[in-house]
GROMACS .gro file of C-alpha atoms in nm:
model
  319
    1MET     CA    1   2.751   0.374  -0.837
    2ASN     CA    2   2.583   0.535  -0.537
    3HIS     CA    3   2.439   0.350  -0.237
    4ILE     CA    4   2.081   0.379  -0.365
    5GLU     CA    5   2.176   0.213  -0.694
    6ARG     CA    6   2.361  -0.064  -0.509
    7ASN     CA    7   2.061  -0.122  -0.283
    8ALA     CA    8   1.829  -0.144  -0.582
    9ILE     CA    9   2.051  -0.401  -0.754
   10VAL     CA   10   2.080  -0.613  -0.440
   11LEU     CA   11   1.703  -0.591  -0.392
   12VAL     CA   12   1.635  -0.720  -0.743
   13ILE     CA   13   1.893  -1.001  -0.720
   14VAL     CA   14   1.759  -1.132  -0.391
   15LEU     CA   15   1.396  -1.096  -0.497
   16PHE     CA   16   1.449  -1.279  -0.823
   17GLY     CA   17   1.654  -1.544  -0.647
   18CYS     CA   18   1.362  -1.606  -0.412
   19THR     CA   19   1.080  -1.602  -0.665
   20SER     CA   20   1.197  -1.699  -1.013
   21ASN     CA   21   1.138  -2.072  -0.955
   22SER     CA   22   0.815  -2.030  -0.762
   23VAL     CA   23   0.642  -1.792  -1.003
   24ARG     CA   24   0.587  -2.070  -1.254
   25ASN     CA   25   0.418  -2.280  -0.987
   26GLU     CA   26   0.199  -2.007  -0.837
   27LYS     CA   27  -0.165  -2.110  -0.848
   28ASP     CA   28  -0.374  -1.850  -1.027
   29LYS     CA   29  -0.611  -1.698  -0.771
   30SER     CA   30  -0.718  -1.395  -0.971
   31SER     CA   31  -1.058  -1.547  -1.053
   32LEU     CA   32  -1.123  -1.694  -0.707
   33LEU     CA   33  -1.263  -1.541  -0.392
   34PRO     CA   34  -1.078  -1.562  -0.062
   35SER     CA   35  -1.237  -1.697   0.254
   36ASN     CA   36  -1.398  -1.496   0.533
   37SER     CA   37  -1.067  -1.504   0.722
   38PRO     CA   38  -0.756  -1.316   0.607
   39GLU     CA   39  -0.503  -1.525   0.416
   40LEU     CA   40  -0.184  -1.447   0.228
   41PHE     CA   41  -0.246  -1.319  -0.124
   42LEU     CA   42  -0.035  -1.496  -0.390
   43PRO     CA   43   0.201  -1.623  -0.118
   44THR     CA   44   0.483  -1.758  -0.335
   45LEU     CA   45   0.473  -1.473  -0.585
   46ILE     CA   46   0.444  -1.156  -0.377
   47ASN     CA   47   0.490  -1.244  -0.011
   48SER     CA   48   0.834  -1.360   0.097
   49THR     CA   49   1.081  -1.294   0.378
   50TRP     CA   50   1.097  -0.934   0.257
   51ASN     CA   51   0.894  -0.648   0.402
   52VAL     CA   52   0.607  -0.631   0.150
   53ARG     CA   53   0.331  -0.370   0.172
   54ASP     CA   54   0.076  -0.164  -0.024
   55ILE     CA   55  -0.114  -0.305  -0.318
   56THR     CA   56  -0.321  -0.172  -0.607
   57ILE     CA   57  -0.479  -0.384  -0.878
   58THR     CA   58  -0.632  -0.298  -1.214
   59SER     CA   59  -1.010  -0.345  -1.239
   60ASP     CA   60  -0.966  -0.649  -1.467
   61ASN     CA   61  -0.735  -0.812  -1.208
   62THR     CA   62  -0.448  -0.859  -1.454
   63GLU     CA   63  -0.191  -0.609  -1.326
   64ILE     CA   64  -0.062  -0.562  -0.972
   65PHE     CA   65   0.162  -0.299  -0.816
   66TYR     CA   66   0.304  -0.327  -0.464
   67THR     CA   67   0.595  -0.206  -0.249
   68ILE     CA   68   0.906  -0.378  -0.113
   69VAL     CA   69   1.085  -0.199   0.170
   70ALA     CA   70   1.449  -0.261   0.262
   71PRO     CA   71   1.550  -0.307   0.630
   72LYS     CA   72   1.526   0.001   0.850
   73ASN     CA   73   1.318   0.171   0.577
   74LYS     CA   74   1.635   0.275   0.401
   75PHE     CA   75   1.498   0.221   0.052
   76SER     CA   76   1.174   0.111  -0.110
   77VAL     CA   77   1.064   0.023  -0.462
   78ILE     CA   78   0.736  -0.029  -0.641
   79MET     CA   79   0.710  -0.371  -0.803
   80THR     CA   80   0.473  -0.489  -1.072
   81THR     CA   81   0.351  -0.821  -1.213
   82LYS     CA   82   0.107  -0.904  -1.491
   83GLU     CA   83  -0.116  -1.204  -1.552
   84GLN     CA   84  -0.068  -1.360  -1.892
   85ASN     CA   85  -0.221  -1.692  -2.000
   86HIS     CA   86  -0.338  -1.752  -1.642
   87LYS     CA   87   0.014  -1.712  -1.502
   88TRP     CA   88   0.170  -1.419  -1.321
   89SER     CA   89   0.494  -1.282  -1.461
   90THR     CA   90   0.807  -1.261  -1.248
   91PRO     CA   91   0.775  -0.936  -1.049
   92GLU     CA   92   0.987  -0.649  -1.179
   93ILE     CA   93   1.064  -0.301  -1.054
   94ALA     CA   94   0.815  -0.065  -1.219
   95SER     CA   95   0.964   0.144  -1.499
   96PHE     CA   96   0.929   0.467  -1.298
   97SER     CA   97   1.079   0.327  -0.976
   98GLY     CA   98   1.415   0.195  -0.854
   99GLN     CA   99   1.623   0.508  -0.805
  100TYR     CA  100   1.456   0.680  -0.509
  101SER     CA  101   1.236   0.557  -0.227
  102ASP     CA  102   0.893   0.502  -0.382
  103LEU     CA  103   0.595   0.344  -0.209
  104GLU     CA  104   0.215   0.330  -0.179
  105PRO     CA  105   0.106   0.295  -0.544
  106ALA     CA  106  -0.258   0.379  -0.621
  107LEU     CA  107  -0.423   0.336  -0.958
  108SER     CA  108  -0.698   0.569  -1.075
  109PRO     CA  109  -1.030   0.385  -1.128
  110ASP     CA  110  -0.974   0.373  -1.506
  111GLY     CA  111  -0.619   0.241  -1.460
  112ASN     CA  112  -0.465   0.514  -1.676
  113LYS     CA  113  -0.291   0.699  -1.393
  114LEU     CA  114  -0.087   0.571  -1.102
  115PHE     CA  115  -0.018   0.786  -0.797
  116PHE     CA  116   0.253   0.714  -0.540
  117ALA     CA  117   0.462   0.869  -0.264
  118SER     CA  118   0.831   0.936  -0.326
  119ASN     CA  119   1.128   1.123  -0.183
  120ARG     CA  120   1.264   1.194  -0.533
  121PRO     CA  121   1.391   1.547  -0.606
  122ASP     CA  122   1.185   1.797  -0.802
  123SER     CA  123   1.453   1.824  -1.069
  124ILE     CA  124   1.693   1.581  -1.232
  125GLY     CA  125   2.019   1.557  -1.041
  126GLY     CA  126   1.877   1.702  -0.721
  127ASN     CA  127   1.899   1.545  -0.378
  128PRO     CA  128   1.624   1.329  -0.227
  129LYS     CA  129   1.381   1.533  -0.019
  130ASP     CA  130   1.067   1.485   0.187
  131TYR     CA  131   0.790   1.259   0.059
  132ASP     CA  132   0.559   1.410  -0.202
  133ILE     CA  133   0.281   1.262  -0.409
  134TRP     CA  134   0.370   1.193  -0.770
  135MET     CA  135   0.180   1.058  -1.069
  136VAL     CA  136   0.258   0.868  -1.389
  137GLU     CA  137   0.027   0.830  -1.689
  138ARG     CA  138  -0.014   0.518  -1.896
  139LYS     CA  139   0.121   0.549  -2.250
  140ASN     CA  140   0.117   0.312  -2.547
  141ASP     CA  141   0.474   0.209  -2.469
  142GLY     CA  142   0.452   0.208  -2.088
  143TRP     CA  143   0.440   0.479  -1.823
  144SER     CA  144   0.528   0.847  -1.850
  145GLU     CA  145   0.797   1.016  -1.647
  146PRO     CA  146   0.678   1.091  -1.291
  147ILE     CA  147   0.496   1.421  -1.242
  148ASN     CA  148   0.491   1.602  -0.907
  149LEU     CA  149   0.134   1.700  -0.817
  150GLY     CA  150   0.249   2.050  -0.726
  151ASP     CA  151   0.218   2.282  -0.430
  152SER     CA  152  -0.161   2.252  -0.413
  153ILE     CA  153  -0.091   1.911  -0.258
  154ASN     CA  154   0.277   1.887  -0.171
  155THR     CA  155   0.444   2.092   0.102
  156GLU     CA  156   0.774   2.100   0.288
  157GLY     CA  157   0.631   1.819   0.502
  158ASN     CA  158   0.549   1.462   0.403
  159GLU     CA  159   0.247   1.352   0.204
  160PHE     CA  160   0.167   0.981   0.192
  161PHE     CA  161  -0.072   0.713   0.065
  162PRO     CA  162  -0.273   0.866  -0.220
  163SER     CA  163  -0.611   0.725  -0.320
  164VAL     CA  164  -0.808   0.859  -0.614
  165ALA     CA  165  -1.183   0.864  -0.676
  166LEU     CA  166  -1.359   0.856  -1.012
  167SER     CA  167  -1.417   1.231  -0.975
  168GLY     CA  168  -1.042   1.283  -0.953
  169ASN     CA  169  -1.065   1.385  -0.587
  170LEU     CA  170  -0.748   1.290  -0.405
  171TYR     CA  171  -0.736   1.142  -0.054
  172TYR     CA  172  -0.404   1.118   0.127
  173THR     CA  173  -0.226   1.124   0.465
  174ALA     CA  174  -0.045   1.426   0.609
  175ASN     CA  175   0.032   1.611   0.931
  176TYR     CA  176  -0.039   1.981   0.878
  177GLU     CA  177  -0.095   2.272   1.115
  178ASP     CA  178  -0.471   2.222   1.093
  179SER     CA  179  -0.451   1.846   1.155
  180LYS     CA  180  -0.684   1.715   1.422
  181GLY     CA  181  -0.426   1.460   1.538
  182ARG     CA  182  -0.077   1.326   1.484
  183GLU     CA  183  -0.172   1.235   1.126
  184ASP     CA  184  -0.494   1.311   0.941
  185ILE     CA  185  -0.665   1.196   0.626
  186TYR     CA  186  -0.711   1.483   0.381
  187MET     CA  187  -0.914   1.528   0.064
  188SER     CA  188  -0.834   1.764  -0.221
  189GLU     CA  189  -1.117   1.831  -0.466
  190TYR     CA  190  -1.020   1.796  -0.832
  191LYS     CA  191  -1.197   2.060  -1.038
  192ASN     CA  192  -1.115   2.213  -1.376
  193GLU     CA  193  -0.807   1.989  -1.388
  194LYS     CA  194  -0.671   2.145  -1.068
  195TYR     CA  195  -0.647   2.030  -0.708
  196GLY     CA  196  -0.813   2.251  -0.449
  197LYS     CA  197  -0.702   2.328  -0.096
  198PRO     CA  198  -0.682   2.001   0.101
  199GLN     CA  199  -0.939   1.961   0.376
  200SER     CA  200  -0.901   1.738   0.681
  201LEU     CA  201  -1.190   1.492   0.691
  202SER     CA  202  -1.445   1.532   0.968
  203ASP     CA  203  -1.402   1.404   1.323
  204ALA     CA  204  -1.613   1.104   1.224
  205VAL     CA  205  -1.287   0.988   1.064
  206ASN     CA  206  -1.001   1.196   1.208
  207THR     CA  207  -0.932   1.213   1.582
  208SER     CA  208  -0.657   1.348   1.807
  209LEU     CA  209  -0.468   1.021   1.741
  210TYR     CA  210  -0.323   0.869   1.424
  211GLU     CA  211  -0.538   0.820   1.114
  212PHE     CA  212  -0.353   0.722   0.799
  213ASN     CA  213  -0.346   0.512   0.481
  214ALA     CA  214  -0.703   0.566   0.361
  215PHE     CA  215  -0.849   0.393   0.056
  216VAL     CA  216  -1.157   0.553  -0.098
  217SER     CA  217  -1.394   0.369  -0.331
  218ALA     CA  218  -1.436   0.506  -0.683
  219ASP     CA  219  -1.776   0.656  -0.601
  220GLU     CA  220  -1.649   0.799  -0.268
  221SER     CA  221  -1.912   0.608  -0.071
  222THR     CA  222  -1.667   0.401   0.134
  223LEU     CA  223  -1.346   0.485   0.317
  224VAL     CA  224  -1.119   0.222   0.475
  225PHE     CA  225  -0.820   0.342   0.678
  226THR     CA  226  -0.594   0.264   0.971
  227SER     CA  227  -0.603   0.429   1.310
  228TYR     CA  228  -0.372   0.372   1.604
  229GLY     CA  229  -0.446   0.423   1.972
  230ARG     CA  230  -0.826   0.411   1.979
  231LYS     CA  231  -0.998   0.235   2.270
  232ASP     CA  232  -1.106  -0.053   2.046
  233ASP     CA  233  -0.764  -0.088   1.881
  234ALA     CA  234  -0.640  -0.449   1.914
  235GLY     CA  235  -0.290  -0.324   1.988
  236GLY     CA  236  -0.088  -0.239   1.680
  237GLY     CA  237  -0.315  -0.023   1.465
  238ASP     CA  238  -0.645  -0.144   1.318
  239LEU     CA  239  -0.846  -0.106   1.001
  240TYR     CA  240  -1.165   0.103   1.024
  241ILE     CA  241  -1.446   0.173   0.779
  242SER     CA  242  -1.667   0.477   0.725
  243LYS     CA  243  -1.957   0.518   0.483
  244LYS     CA  244  -2.078   0.843   0.330
  245ASN     CA  245  -2.440   0.929   0.409
  246ASN     CA  246  -2.599   1.243   0.262
  247GLY     CA  247  -2.256   1.384   0.190
  248ASN     CA  248  -2.118   1.318   0.540
  249TRP     CA  249  -1.887   1.045   0.661
  250SER     CA  250  -2.039   0.815   0.923
  251GLU     CA  251  -1.865   0.741   1.252
  252ALA     CA  252  -1.580   0.505   1.167
  253ILE     CA  253  -1.623   0.144   1.280
  254ASN     CA  254  -1.348  -0.105   1.363
  255LEU     CA  255  -1.351  -0.394   1.114
  256GLY     CA  256  -1.326  -0.636   1.405
  257ASN     CA  257  -1.100  -0.915   1.521
  258LYS     CA  258  -1.186  -1.142   1.229
  259ILE     CA  259  -0.980  -0.903   1.015
  260ASN     CA  260  -0.764  -0.701   1.256
  261SER     CA  261  -0.488  -0.852   1.467
  262ALA     CA  262  -0.271  -0.750   1.762
  263TYR     CA  263  -0.016  -0.631   1.507
  264LEU     CA  264  -0.018  -0.341   1.261
  265ASP     CA  265  -0.286  -0.382   0.992
  266TYR     CA  266  -0.277  -0.110   0.727
  267SER     CA  267  -0.258  -0.008   0.359
  268PRO     CA  268  -0.609  -0.120   0.257
  269PHE     CA  269  -0.733  -0.169  -0.098
  270LEU     CA  270  -1.087  -0.270  -0.202
  271SER     CA  271  -1.178  -0.460  -0.516
  272GLU     CA  272  -1.394  -0.269  -0.763
  273ASP     CA  273  -1.711  -0.446  -0.644
  274GLY     CA  274  -1.620  -0.394  -0.278
  275LYS     CA  275  -1.632  -0.768  -0.202
  276ILE     CA  276  -1.263  -0.822  -0.137
  277LEU     CA  277  -1.038  -0.632   0.101
  278TYR     CA  278  -0.662  -0.644   0.050
  279PHE     CA  279  -0.437  -0.508   0.323
  280THR     CA  280  -0.090  -0.522   0.472
  281SER     CA  281  -0.028  -0.685   0.807
  282GLU     CA  282   0.277  -0.748   1.025
  283ARG     CA  283   0.121  -1.046   1.203
  284THR     CA  284   0.366  -1.324   1.280
  285GLU     CA  285   0.388  -1.687   1.385
  286ILE     CA  286   0.695  -1.620   1.600
  287GLU     CA  287   0.623  -1.639   1.974
  288SER     CA  288   0.791  -1.455   2.260
  289SER     CA  289   0.869  -1.789   2.430
  290TYR     CA  290   0.835  -2.163   2.366
  291ILE     CA  291   0.749  -2.458   2.590
  292ASN     CA  292   1.019  -2.665   2.421
  293ARG     CA  293   1.358  -2.537   2.316
  294LEU     CA  294   1.374  -2.453   1.944
  295SER     CA  295   1.612  -2.639   1.719
  296THR     CA  296   1.830  -2.451   1.474
  297ASN     CA  297   1.621  -2.586   1.186
  298GLN     CA  298   1.300  -2.468   1.350
  299LEU     CA  299   1.451  -2.123   1.400
  300ASN     CA  300   1.558  -2.111   1.035
  301ASP     CA  301   1.207  -2.209   0.926
  302LEU     CA  302   1.053  -1.934   1.137
  303MET     CA  303   1.292  -1.662   1.026
  304ASN     CA  304   1.267  -1.761   0.659
  305SER     CA  305   0.889  -1.773   0.659
  306PRO     CA  306   0.672  -1.488   0.527
  307LEU     CA  307   0.517  -1.480   0.876
  308ASN     CA  308   0.839  -1.359   1.037
  309GLY     CA  309   0.690  -1.029   1.150
  310LYS     CA  310   0.765  -0.826   0.838
  311GLY     CA  311   0.485  -0.698   0.620
  312ASN     CA  312   0.273  -0.924   0.400
  313ILE     CA  313  -0.029  -0.864   0.181
  314TYR     CA  314  -0.352  -1.040   0.278
  315TRP     CA  315  -0.695  -1.066   0.123
  316VAL     CA  316  -1.031  -1.144   0.278
  317LYS     CA  317  -1.392  -1.169   0.161
  318LEU     CA  318  -1.616  -0.895   0.300
  319ASN     CA  319  -1.980  -0.935   0.395
   0.00000   0.00000   0.00000
C-alpha cells in the first residue's frame, strides 16, 4: 500500500468518525434560503475540523460535491452526498476520486458532466504530474472513468478551477506566458465538440495581480472570482463580481465586507437562479491574544471547531 492509499484510508476513517452520528441529525436546509450574512452551509454534515473547500450542486439541489484537503496540501479528495427522503447521506469519496489529488469539482449546467482538477497521470500506472483539468460523464450506473481534456486546455503547467457554461465554454485558472498577472482567468470556446485556444479575459477582470477560482453562470452573464492584492482587498483575498454587457465584461466589483472577510474568501458557486452564493472561507474565531488566559478546555473547543482557521463552505443570500 503506497502513502497515497494510506492517506485516503485515514481520511475516510476520520471523516466518517466525525460525521456518521451527526448526519442523521442534520437539519435539511436544501429548501431554505440563507440570511443576508454568510453562515456555514450544512455545518454538521460538510464542515468539520478538516480543511473543506470547493462546492458544486446539482440544479435540483439533491447532490453535492466538495473537496477535503489533507494538512500541508499533501492530498485531496472529492466527496459527495445525496439528499434522499429529506436527509443527506453520509459523505463518501466520489467514485472517480481517492487515488490522486483531486479538487475543485464543477458540474455542467445539465449535471451530466463533472469537471475537476487533478494531478493524476495521463496513463494507468504513471506517476502523478502537474494539475490538469479532467472530466467524468454521468452514466446509468454512476460516473465514467476520468477523461483528460487534452492539450487544447492542459499544458506542462497547472490548470485549476474549471467552470462550464451552457454553451460548453470552459473558464479556468492558469499562469501562462500571456497571462496579465501572477494568475489569470482564461476562457476556451467550445465549438464543434472541441476546445479552442484559451484566451485570458480582459483587464476588466484580470490584472497584474492574482485572479483565480472563477465561477461563470450558465448563460455567461455573471462571473464571480477571487483576487488578491487589490487596493480594496480586505486582506486575504476577496470575492469580486463582473457582469457581461454587450459581449464585454464590466469592471469587476468587490462584493463588500458583508460577504468578504480579512481572511481568504474563494471558490465561489452560484445557485441556478443566482440568488445564493456559496463560497469557501478561512475565517476563524481564534484570536491572536486573549484578555483572560485560556483554559485547556477552551483551547480544545477552539481547535476542534470548524472555525479553527481551516477552510469551510458558507452560503449567503444575494440581493
